[in-house]
PDB file of C-alpha atoms in Angstrom:
ATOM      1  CA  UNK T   1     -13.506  -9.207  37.140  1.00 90.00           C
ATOM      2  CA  UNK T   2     -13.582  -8.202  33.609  1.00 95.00           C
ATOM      3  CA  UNK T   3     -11.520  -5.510  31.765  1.00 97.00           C
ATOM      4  CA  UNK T   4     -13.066  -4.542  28.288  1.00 98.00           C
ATOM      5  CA  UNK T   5     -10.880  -4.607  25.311  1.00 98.00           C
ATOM      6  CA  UNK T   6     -13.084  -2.605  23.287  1.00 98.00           C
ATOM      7  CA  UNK T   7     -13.097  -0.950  19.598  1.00 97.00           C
ATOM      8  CA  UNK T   8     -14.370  -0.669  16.239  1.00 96.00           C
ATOM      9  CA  UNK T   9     -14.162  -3.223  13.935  1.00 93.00           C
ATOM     10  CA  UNK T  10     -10.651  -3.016  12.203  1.00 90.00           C
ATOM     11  CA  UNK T  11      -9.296  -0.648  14.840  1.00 92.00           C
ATOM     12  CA  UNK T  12      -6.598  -2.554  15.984  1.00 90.00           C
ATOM     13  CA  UNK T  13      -8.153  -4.705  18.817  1.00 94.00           C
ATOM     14  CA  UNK T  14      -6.007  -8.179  17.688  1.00 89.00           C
ATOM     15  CA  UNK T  15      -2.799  -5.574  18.079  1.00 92.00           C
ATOM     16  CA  UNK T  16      -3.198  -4.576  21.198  1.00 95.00           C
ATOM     17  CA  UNK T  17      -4.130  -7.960  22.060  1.00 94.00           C
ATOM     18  CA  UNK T  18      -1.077  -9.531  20.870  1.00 93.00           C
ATOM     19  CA  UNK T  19       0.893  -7.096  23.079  1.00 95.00           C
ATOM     20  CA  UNK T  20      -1.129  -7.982  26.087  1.00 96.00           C
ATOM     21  CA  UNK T  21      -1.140 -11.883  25.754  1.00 96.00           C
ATOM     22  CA  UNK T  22       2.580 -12.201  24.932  1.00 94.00           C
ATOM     23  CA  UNK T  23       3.273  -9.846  27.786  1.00 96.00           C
ATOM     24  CA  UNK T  24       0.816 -11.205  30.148  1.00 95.00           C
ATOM     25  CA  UNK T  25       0.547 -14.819  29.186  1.00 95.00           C
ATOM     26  CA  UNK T  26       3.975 -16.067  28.585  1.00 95.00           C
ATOM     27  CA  UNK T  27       6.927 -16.597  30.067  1.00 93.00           C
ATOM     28  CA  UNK T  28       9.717 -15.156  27.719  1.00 95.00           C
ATOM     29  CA  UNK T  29       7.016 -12.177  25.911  1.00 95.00           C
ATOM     30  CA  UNK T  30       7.658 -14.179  22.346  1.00 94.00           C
ATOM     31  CA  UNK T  31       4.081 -13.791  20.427  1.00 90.00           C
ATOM     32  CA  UNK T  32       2.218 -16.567  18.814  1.00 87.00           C
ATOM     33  CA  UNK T  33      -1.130 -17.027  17.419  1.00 85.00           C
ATOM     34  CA  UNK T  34      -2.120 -19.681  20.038  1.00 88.00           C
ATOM     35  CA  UNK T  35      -1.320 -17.502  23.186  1.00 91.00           C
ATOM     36  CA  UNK T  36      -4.190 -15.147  21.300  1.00 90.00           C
ATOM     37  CA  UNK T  37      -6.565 -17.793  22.496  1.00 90.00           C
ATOM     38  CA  UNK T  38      -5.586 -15.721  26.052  1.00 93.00           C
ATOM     39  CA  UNK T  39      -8.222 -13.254  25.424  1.00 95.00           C
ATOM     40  CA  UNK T  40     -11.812 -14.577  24.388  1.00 93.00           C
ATOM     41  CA  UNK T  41     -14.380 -12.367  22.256  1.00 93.00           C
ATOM     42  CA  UNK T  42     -17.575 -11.578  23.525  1.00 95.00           C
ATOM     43  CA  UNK T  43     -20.019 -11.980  23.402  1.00 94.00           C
ATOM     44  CA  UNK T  44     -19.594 -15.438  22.050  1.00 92.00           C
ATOM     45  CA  UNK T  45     -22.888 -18.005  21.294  1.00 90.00           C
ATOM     46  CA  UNK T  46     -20.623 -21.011  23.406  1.00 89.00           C
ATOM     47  CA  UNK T  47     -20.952 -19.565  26.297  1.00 91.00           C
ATOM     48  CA  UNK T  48     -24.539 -18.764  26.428  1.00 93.00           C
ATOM     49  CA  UNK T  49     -25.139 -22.009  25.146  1.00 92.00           C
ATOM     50  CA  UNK T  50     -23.271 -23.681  28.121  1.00 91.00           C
ATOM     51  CA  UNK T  51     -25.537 -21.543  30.086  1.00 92.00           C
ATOM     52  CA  UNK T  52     -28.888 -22.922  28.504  1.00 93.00           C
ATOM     53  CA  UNK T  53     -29.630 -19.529  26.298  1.00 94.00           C
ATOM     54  CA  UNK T  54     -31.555 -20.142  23.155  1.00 92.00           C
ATOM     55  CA  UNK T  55     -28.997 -18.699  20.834  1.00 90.00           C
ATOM     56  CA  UNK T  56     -31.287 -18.861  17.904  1.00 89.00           C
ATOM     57  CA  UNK T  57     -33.541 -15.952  20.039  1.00 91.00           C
ATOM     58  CA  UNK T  58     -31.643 -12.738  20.166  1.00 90.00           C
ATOM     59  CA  UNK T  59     -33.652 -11.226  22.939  1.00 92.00           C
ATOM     60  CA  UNK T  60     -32.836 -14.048  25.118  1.00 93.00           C
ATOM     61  CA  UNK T  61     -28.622 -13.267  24.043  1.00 93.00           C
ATOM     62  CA  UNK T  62     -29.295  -9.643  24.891  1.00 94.00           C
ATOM     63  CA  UNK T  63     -31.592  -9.709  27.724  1.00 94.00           C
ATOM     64  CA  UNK T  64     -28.333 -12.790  29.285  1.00 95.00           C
ATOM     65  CA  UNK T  65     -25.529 -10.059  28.486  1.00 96.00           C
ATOM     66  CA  UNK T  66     -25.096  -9.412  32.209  1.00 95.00           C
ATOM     67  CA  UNK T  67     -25.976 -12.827  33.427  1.00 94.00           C
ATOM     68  CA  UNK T  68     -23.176 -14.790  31.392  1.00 95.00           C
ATOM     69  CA  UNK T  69     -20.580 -11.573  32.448  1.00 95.00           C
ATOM     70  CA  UNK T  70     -21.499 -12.657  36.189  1.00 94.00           C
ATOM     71  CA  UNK T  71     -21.003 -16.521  36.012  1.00 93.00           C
ATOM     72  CA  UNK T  72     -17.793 -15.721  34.254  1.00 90.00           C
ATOM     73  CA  UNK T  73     -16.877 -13.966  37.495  1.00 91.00           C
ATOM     74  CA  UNK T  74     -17.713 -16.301  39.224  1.00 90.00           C
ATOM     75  CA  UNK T  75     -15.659 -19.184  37.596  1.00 88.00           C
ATOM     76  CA  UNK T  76     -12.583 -17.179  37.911  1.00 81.00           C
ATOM     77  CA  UNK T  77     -13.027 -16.072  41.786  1.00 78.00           C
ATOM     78  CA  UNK T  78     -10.800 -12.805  41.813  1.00 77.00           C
ATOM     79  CA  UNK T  79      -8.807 -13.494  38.714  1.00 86.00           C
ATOM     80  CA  UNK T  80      -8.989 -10.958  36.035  1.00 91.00           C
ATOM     81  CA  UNK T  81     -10.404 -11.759  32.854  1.00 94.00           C
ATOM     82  CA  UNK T  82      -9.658  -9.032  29.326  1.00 96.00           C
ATOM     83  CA  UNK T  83     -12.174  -9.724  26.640  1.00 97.00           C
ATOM     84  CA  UNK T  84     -12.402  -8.348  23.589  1.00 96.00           C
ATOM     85  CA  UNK T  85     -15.818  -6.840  22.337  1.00 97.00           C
ATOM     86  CA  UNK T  86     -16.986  -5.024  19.008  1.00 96.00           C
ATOM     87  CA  UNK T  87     -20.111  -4.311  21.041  1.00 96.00           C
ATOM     88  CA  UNK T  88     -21.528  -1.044  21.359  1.00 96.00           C
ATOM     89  CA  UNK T  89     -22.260   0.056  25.228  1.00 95.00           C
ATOM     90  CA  UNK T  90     -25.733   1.200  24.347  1.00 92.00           C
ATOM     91  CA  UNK T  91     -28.332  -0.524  25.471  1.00 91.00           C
ATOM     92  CA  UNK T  92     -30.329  -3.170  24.072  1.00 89.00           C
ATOM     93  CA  UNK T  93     -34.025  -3.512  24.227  1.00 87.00           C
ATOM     94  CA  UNK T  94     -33.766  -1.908  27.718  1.00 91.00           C
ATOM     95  CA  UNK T  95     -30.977  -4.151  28.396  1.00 94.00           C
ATOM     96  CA  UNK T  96     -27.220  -3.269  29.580  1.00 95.00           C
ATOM     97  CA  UNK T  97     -24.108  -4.628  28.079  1.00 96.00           C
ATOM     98  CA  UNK T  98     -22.382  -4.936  30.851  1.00 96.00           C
ATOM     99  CA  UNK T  99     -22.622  -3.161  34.552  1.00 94.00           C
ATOM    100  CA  UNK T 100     -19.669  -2.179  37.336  1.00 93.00           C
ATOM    101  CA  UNK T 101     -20.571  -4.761  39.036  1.00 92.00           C
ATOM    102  CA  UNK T 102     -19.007  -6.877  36.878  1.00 93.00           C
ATOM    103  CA  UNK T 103     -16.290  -4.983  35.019  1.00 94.00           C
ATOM    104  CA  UNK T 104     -13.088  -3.290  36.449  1.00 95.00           C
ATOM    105  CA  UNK T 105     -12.781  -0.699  33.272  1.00 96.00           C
ATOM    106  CA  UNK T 106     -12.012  -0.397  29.705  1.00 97.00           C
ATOM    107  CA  UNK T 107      -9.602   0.176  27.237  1.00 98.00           C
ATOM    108  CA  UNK T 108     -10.955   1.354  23.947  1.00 98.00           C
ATOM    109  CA  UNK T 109      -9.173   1.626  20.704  1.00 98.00           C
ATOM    110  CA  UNK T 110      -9.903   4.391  18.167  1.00 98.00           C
ATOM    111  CA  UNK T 111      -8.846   4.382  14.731  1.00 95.00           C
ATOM    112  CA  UNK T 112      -8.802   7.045  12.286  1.00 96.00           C
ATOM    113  CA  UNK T 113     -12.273   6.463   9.928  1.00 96.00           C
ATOM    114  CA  UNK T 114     -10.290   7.354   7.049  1.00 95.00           C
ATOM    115  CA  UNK T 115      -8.572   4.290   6.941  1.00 92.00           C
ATOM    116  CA  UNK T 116     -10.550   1.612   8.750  1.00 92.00           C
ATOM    117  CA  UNK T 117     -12.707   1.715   5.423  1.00 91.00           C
ATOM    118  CA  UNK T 118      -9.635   0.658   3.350  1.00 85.00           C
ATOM    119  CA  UNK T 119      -9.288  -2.025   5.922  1.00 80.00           C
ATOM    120  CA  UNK T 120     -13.035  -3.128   6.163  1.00 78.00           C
ATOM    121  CA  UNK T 121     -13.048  -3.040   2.501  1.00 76.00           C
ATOM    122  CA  UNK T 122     -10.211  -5.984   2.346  1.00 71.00           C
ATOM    123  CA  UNK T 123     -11.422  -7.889   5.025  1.00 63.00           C
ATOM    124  CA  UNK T 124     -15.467  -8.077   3.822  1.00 68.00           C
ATOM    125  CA  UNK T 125     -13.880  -8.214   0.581  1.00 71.00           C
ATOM    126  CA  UNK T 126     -16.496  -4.794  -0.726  1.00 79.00           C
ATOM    127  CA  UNK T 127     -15.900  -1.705  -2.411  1.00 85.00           C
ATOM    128  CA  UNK T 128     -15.059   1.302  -0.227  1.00 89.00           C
ATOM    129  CA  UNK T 129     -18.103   3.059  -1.117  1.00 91.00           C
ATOM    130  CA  UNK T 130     -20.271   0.074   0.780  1.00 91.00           C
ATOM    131  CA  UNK T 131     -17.581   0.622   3.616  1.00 90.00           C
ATOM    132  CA  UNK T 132     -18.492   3.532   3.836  1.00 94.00           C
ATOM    133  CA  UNK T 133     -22.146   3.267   4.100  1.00 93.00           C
ATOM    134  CA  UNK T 134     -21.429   0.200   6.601  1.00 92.00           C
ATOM    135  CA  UNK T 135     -19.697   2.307   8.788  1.00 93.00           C
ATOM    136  CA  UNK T 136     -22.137   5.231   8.858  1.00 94.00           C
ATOM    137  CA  UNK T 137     -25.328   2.978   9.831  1.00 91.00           C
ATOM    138  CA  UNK T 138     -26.123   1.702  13.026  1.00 90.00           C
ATOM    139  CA  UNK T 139     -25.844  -2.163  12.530  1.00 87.00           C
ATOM    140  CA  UNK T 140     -24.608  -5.448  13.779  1.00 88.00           C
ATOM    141  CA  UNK T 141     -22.080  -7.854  12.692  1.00 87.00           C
ATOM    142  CA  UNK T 142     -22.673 -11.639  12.724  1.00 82.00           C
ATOM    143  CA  UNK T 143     -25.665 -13.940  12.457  1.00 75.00           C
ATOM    144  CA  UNK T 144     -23.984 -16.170   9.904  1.00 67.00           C
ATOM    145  CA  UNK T 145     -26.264 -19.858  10.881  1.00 67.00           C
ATOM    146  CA  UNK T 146     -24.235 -22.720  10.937  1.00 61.00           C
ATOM    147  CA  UNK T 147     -21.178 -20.981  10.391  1.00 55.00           C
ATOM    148  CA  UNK T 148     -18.044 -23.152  10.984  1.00 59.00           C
ATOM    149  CA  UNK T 149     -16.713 -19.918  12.807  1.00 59.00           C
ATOM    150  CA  UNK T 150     -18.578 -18.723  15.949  1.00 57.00           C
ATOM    151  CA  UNK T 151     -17.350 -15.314  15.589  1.00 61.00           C
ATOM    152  CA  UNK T 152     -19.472 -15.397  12.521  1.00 67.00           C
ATOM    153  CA  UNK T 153     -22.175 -17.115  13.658  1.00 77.00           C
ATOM    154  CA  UNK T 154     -22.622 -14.726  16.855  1.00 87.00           C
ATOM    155  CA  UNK T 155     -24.523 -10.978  16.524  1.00 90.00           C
ATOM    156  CA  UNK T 156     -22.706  -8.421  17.971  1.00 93.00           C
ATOM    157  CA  UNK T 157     -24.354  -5.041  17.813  1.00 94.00           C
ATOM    158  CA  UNK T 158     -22.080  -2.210  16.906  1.00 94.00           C
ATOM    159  CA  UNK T 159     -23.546   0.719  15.792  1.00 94.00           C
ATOM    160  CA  UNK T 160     -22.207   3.374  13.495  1.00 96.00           C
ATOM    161  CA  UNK T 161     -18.557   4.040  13.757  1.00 97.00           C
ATOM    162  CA  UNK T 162     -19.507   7.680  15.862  1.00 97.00           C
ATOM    163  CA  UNK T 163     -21.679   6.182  17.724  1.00 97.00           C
ATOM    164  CA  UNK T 164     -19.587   3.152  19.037  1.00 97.00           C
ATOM    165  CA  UNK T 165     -17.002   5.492  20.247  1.00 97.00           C
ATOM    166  CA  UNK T 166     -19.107   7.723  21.677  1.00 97.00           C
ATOM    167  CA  UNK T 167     -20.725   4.892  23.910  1.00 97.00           C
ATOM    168  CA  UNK T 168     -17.713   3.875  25.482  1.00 97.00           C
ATOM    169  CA  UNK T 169     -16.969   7.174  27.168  1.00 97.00           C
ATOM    170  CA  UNK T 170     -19.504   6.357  29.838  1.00 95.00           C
ATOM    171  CA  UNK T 171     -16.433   3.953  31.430  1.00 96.00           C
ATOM    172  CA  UNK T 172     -14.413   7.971  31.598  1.00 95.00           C
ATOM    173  CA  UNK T 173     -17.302   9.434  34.032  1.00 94.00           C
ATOM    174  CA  UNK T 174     -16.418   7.106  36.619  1.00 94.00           C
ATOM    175  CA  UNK T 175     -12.683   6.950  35.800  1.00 94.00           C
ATOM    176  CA  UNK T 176     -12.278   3.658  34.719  1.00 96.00           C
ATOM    177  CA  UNK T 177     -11.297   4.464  31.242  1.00 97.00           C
ATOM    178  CA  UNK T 178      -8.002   4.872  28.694  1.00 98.00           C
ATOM    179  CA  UNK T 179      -8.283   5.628  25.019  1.00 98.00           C
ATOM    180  CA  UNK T 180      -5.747   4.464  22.731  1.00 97.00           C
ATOM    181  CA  UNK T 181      -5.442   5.453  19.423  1.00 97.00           C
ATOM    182  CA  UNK T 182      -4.046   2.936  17.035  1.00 94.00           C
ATOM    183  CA  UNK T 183      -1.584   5.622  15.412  1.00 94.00           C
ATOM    184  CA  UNK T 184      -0.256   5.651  18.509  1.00 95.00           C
ATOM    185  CA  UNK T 185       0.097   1.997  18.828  1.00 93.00           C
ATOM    186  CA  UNK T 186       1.702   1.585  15.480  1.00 91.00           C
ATOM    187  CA  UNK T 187       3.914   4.982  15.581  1.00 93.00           C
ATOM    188  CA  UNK T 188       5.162   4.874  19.513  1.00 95.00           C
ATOM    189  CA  UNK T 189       4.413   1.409  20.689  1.00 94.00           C
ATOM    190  CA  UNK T 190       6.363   0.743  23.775  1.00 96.00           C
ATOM    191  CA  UNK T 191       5.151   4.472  24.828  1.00 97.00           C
ATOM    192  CA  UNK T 192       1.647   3.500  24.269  1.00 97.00           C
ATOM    193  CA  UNK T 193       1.446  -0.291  25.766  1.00 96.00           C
ATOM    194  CA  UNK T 194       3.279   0.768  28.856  1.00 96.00           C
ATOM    195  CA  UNK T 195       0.476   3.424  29.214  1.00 96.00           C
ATOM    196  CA  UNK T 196      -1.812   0.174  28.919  1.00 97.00           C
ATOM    197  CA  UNK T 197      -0.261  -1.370  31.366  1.00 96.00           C
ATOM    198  CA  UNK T 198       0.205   1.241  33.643  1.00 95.00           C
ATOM    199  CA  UNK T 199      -3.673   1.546  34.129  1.00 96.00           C
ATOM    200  CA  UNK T 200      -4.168  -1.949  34.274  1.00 95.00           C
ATOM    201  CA  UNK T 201      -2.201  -2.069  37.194  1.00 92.00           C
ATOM    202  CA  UNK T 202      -3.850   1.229  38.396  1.00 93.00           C
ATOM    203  CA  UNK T 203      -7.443  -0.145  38.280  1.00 94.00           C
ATOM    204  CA  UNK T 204      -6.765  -3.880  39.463  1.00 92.00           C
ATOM    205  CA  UNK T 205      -5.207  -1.575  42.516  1.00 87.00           C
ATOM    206  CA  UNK T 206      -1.387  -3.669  42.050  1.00 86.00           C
ATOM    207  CA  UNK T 207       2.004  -2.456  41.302  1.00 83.00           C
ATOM    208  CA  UNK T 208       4.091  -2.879  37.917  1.00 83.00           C
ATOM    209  CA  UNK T 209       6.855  -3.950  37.850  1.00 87.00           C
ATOM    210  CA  UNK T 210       8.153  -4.087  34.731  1.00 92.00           C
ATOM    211  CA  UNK T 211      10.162  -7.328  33.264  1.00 94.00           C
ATOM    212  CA  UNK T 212      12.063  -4.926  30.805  1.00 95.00           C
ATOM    213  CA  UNK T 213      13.831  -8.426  29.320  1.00 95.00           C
ATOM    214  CA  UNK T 214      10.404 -10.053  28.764  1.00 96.00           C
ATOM    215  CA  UNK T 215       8.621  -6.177  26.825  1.00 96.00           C
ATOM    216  CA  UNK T 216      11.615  -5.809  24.370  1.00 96.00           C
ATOM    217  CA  UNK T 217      10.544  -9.778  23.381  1.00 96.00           C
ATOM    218  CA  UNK T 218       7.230  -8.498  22.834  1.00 95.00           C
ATOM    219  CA  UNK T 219       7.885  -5.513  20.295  1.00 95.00           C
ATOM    220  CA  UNK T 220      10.121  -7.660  18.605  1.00 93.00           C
ATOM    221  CA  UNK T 221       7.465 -10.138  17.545  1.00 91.00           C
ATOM    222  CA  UNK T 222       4.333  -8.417  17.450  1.00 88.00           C
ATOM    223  CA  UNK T 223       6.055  -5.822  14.638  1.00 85.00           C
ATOM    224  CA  UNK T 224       3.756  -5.896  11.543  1.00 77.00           C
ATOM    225  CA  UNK T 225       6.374  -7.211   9.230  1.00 76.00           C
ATOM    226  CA  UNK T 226       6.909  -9.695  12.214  1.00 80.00           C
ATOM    227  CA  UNK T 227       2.887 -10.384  12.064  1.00 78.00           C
ATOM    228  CA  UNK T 228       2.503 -10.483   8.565  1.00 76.00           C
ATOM    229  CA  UNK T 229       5.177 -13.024   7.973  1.00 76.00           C
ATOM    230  CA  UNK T 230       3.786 -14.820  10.904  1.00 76.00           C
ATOM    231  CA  UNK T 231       0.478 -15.214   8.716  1.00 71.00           C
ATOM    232  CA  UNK T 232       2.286 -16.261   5.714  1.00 71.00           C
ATOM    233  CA  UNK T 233       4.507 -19.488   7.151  1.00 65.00           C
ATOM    234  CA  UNK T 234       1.314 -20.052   9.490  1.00 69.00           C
ATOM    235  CA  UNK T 235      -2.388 -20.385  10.159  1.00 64.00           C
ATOM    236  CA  UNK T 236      -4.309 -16.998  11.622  1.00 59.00           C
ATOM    237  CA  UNK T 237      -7.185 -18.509  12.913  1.00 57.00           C
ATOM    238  CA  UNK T 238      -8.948 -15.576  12.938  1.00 51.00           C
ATOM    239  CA  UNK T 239      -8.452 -14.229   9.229  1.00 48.00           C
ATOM    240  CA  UNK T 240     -11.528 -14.688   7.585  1.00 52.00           C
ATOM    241  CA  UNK T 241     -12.576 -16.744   4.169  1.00 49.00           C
ATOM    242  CA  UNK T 242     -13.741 -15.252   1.292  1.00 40.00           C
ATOM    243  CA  UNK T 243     -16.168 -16.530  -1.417  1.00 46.00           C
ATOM    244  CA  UNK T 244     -13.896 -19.195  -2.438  1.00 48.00           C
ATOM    245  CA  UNK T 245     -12.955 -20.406   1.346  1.00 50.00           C
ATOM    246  CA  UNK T 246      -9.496 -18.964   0.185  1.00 56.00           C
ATOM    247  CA  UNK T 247      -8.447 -17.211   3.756  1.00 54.00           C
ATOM    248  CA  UNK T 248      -8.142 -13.512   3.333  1.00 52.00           C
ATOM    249  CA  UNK T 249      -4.269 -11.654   4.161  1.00 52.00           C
ATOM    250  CA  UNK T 250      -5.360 -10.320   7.635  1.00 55.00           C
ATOM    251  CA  UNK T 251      -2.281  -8.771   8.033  1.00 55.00           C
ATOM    252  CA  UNK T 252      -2.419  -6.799   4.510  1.00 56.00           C
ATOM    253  CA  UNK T 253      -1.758  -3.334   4.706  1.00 54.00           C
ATOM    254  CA  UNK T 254       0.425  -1.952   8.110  1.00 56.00           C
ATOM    255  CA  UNK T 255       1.697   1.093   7.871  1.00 59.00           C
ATOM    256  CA  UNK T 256       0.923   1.475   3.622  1.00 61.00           C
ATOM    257  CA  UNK T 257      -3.062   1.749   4.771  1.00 69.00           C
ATOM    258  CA  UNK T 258      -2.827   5.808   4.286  1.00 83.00           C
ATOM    259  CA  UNK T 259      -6.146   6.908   3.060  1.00 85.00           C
ATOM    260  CA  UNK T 260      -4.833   8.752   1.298  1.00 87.00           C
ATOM    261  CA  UNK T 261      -3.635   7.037  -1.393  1.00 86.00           C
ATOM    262  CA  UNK T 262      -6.635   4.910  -1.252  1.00 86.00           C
ATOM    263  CA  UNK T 263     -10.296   7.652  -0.558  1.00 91.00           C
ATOM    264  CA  UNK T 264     -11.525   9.926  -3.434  1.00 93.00           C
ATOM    265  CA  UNK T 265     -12.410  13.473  -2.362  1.00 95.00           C
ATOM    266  CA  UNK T 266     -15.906  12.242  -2.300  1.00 96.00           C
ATOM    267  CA  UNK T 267     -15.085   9.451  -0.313  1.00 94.00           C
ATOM    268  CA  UNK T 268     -13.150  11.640   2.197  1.00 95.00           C
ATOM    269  CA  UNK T 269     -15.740  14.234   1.995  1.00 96.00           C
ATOM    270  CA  UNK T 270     -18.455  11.823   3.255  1.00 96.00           C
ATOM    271  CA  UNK T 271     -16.760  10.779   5.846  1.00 96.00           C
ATOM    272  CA  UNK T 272     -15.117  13.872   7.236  1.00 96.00           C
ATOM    273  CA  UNK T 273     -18.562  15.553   7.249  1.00 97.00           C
ATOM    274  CA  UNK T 274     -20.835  12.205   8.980  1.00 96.00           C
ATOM    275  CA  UNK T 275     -17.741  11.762  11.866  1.00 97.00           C
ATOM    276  CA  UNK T 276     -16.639  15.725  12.090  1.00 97.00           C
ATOM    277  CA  UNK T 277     -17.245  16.756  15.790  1.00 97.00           C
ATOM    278  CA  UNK T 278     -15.532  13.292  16.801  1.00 97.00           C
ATOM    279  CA  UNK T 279     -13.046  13.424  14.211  1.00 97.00           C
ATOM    280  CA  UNK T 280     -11.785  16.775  15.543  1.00 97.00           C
ATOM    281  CA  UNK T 281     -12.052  16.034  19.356  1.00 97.00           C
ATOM    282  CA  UNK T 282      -9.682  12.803  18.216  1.00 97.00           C
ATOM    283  CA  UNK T 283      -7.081  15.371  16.600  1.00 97.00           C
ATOM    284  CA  UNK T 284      -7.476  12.885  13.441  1.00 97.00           C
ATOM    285  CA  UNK T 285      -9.260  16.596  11.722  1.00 95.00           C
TER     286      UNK T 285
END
């Protein structure tokens, strides 16, 4: 069964990943970028295409969303499977993402507006102005043909940066949902992962028990200065090219990516007035 790792682009979803896969998937809790491999996106055009989907045909992707979620279910028998999605939950041409008959629940990071457009802007490699108006509209990501990256190559619909969030709080009427916000990752980590784990353990119906040797492993190598160097003496296979194929610095900002040294009052103004009700039920206004 699947557990949904789900956010906004640039809302720390590759953090809380690391956590997860160095806790989960090895045997001393030391991070690397391989182990990452852990905890697959979705959706992803491979799969479908093992499947027989027309990839080209977007309908056909959207209308196989729940069809691809149930053969992966049944490939791994009772085993539980995380996987990461920028996907919105709305549906699609009368089609559902995904169903409770094939998920267990979902973690969703949030991330303060403010300063995923400072992020966005670095990683498309745009002014903050267009990352603004990016994350406003209602849009998709991908699409790139005969990109040498799949990530690129699928579409993943993801809405407007309100609207994403607000999609993914259908998973809290039936109880099988926990919010993170990435300030709380960053600022109290250990807090906040063990409050990851703790429903992970609640909703797969086991019993943590917590290898306090192997988590103090973890925060030591999934710091950001610990990341970032990581990137530097190393290849991030997900960091993205720009123009020039030159990779771009994935891990760029940490901590330093305060909007407010970055976001005119105009800029700020826009987007505290398009995200206000869900900026103030976040606490982030």
């Amino acid at each position: 069964m699947i557990i949904w790792l789900a956010s906004y682009p640039k809302s720390g979803n590759t953090f809380l990943r690391a956590l997860l896969t160095s806790y989960l998937f090895t045997k001393d809790g030391n991070f690397t970028f391989e182990v990452l491999k852990k905890i697959k996106q979705f959706p992803d055009n491979g799969v479908f295409k093992k499947l027989g989907i027309d990839t080209s045909n977007e309908k056909e992707v959207i209308k196989n969303y729940i069809k691809v979620q149930e053969e992966t279910n049944k490939r791994d028998g009772k085993a539980i499977r995380f996987l990461k999605t920028h996907s919105t939950l709305h549906d699609m041409d009368g089609y559902k993402f995904t169903d409770l008959n094939n998920c267990l629940g979902a973690i969703y990071i949030v991330r303060d507006p403010r300063n995923i457009v400072t992020s966005y802007s670095n990683h498309d490699q745009t002014s903050l102005d267009e990352a603004i108006e990016r994350i406003k509209k209602f849009r998709m990501i991908g699409g790139i043909k005969d990109s040498k990256d799949r990530r690129n190559e699928t579409i993943t619909h993801i809405g407007s940066w309100s609207s994403h969030y607000i999609s993914w709080k259908e998973f809290k009427k039936v109880d099988r949902y926990l919010l993170i916000k990435y300030e709380d990752l960053v600022e109290e980590t250990e807090k906040t992962f063990l409050k990851v784990l703790n429903f992970i353990y609640k909703i797969t119906k086991s019993k943590l028990i917590l290898d306090k040797d192997k988590l103090k492993n973890v925060l030591k190598t999934t710091t950001f200065s610990y990341l970032q160097n990581l990137e530097k003496n190393s290849n991030f296979p997900e960091a993205s090219p720009n123009l020039e194929g030159k990779k771009i610095t994935f891990f760029k900002f940490g901590v330093e990516n305060n909007w407010k040294n970055f976001l005119t009052t105009e800029n700020t103004n826009i987007l505290e007035d398009s995200f206000k009700d869900e900026m103030k039920e976040l606490g982030y206004l």
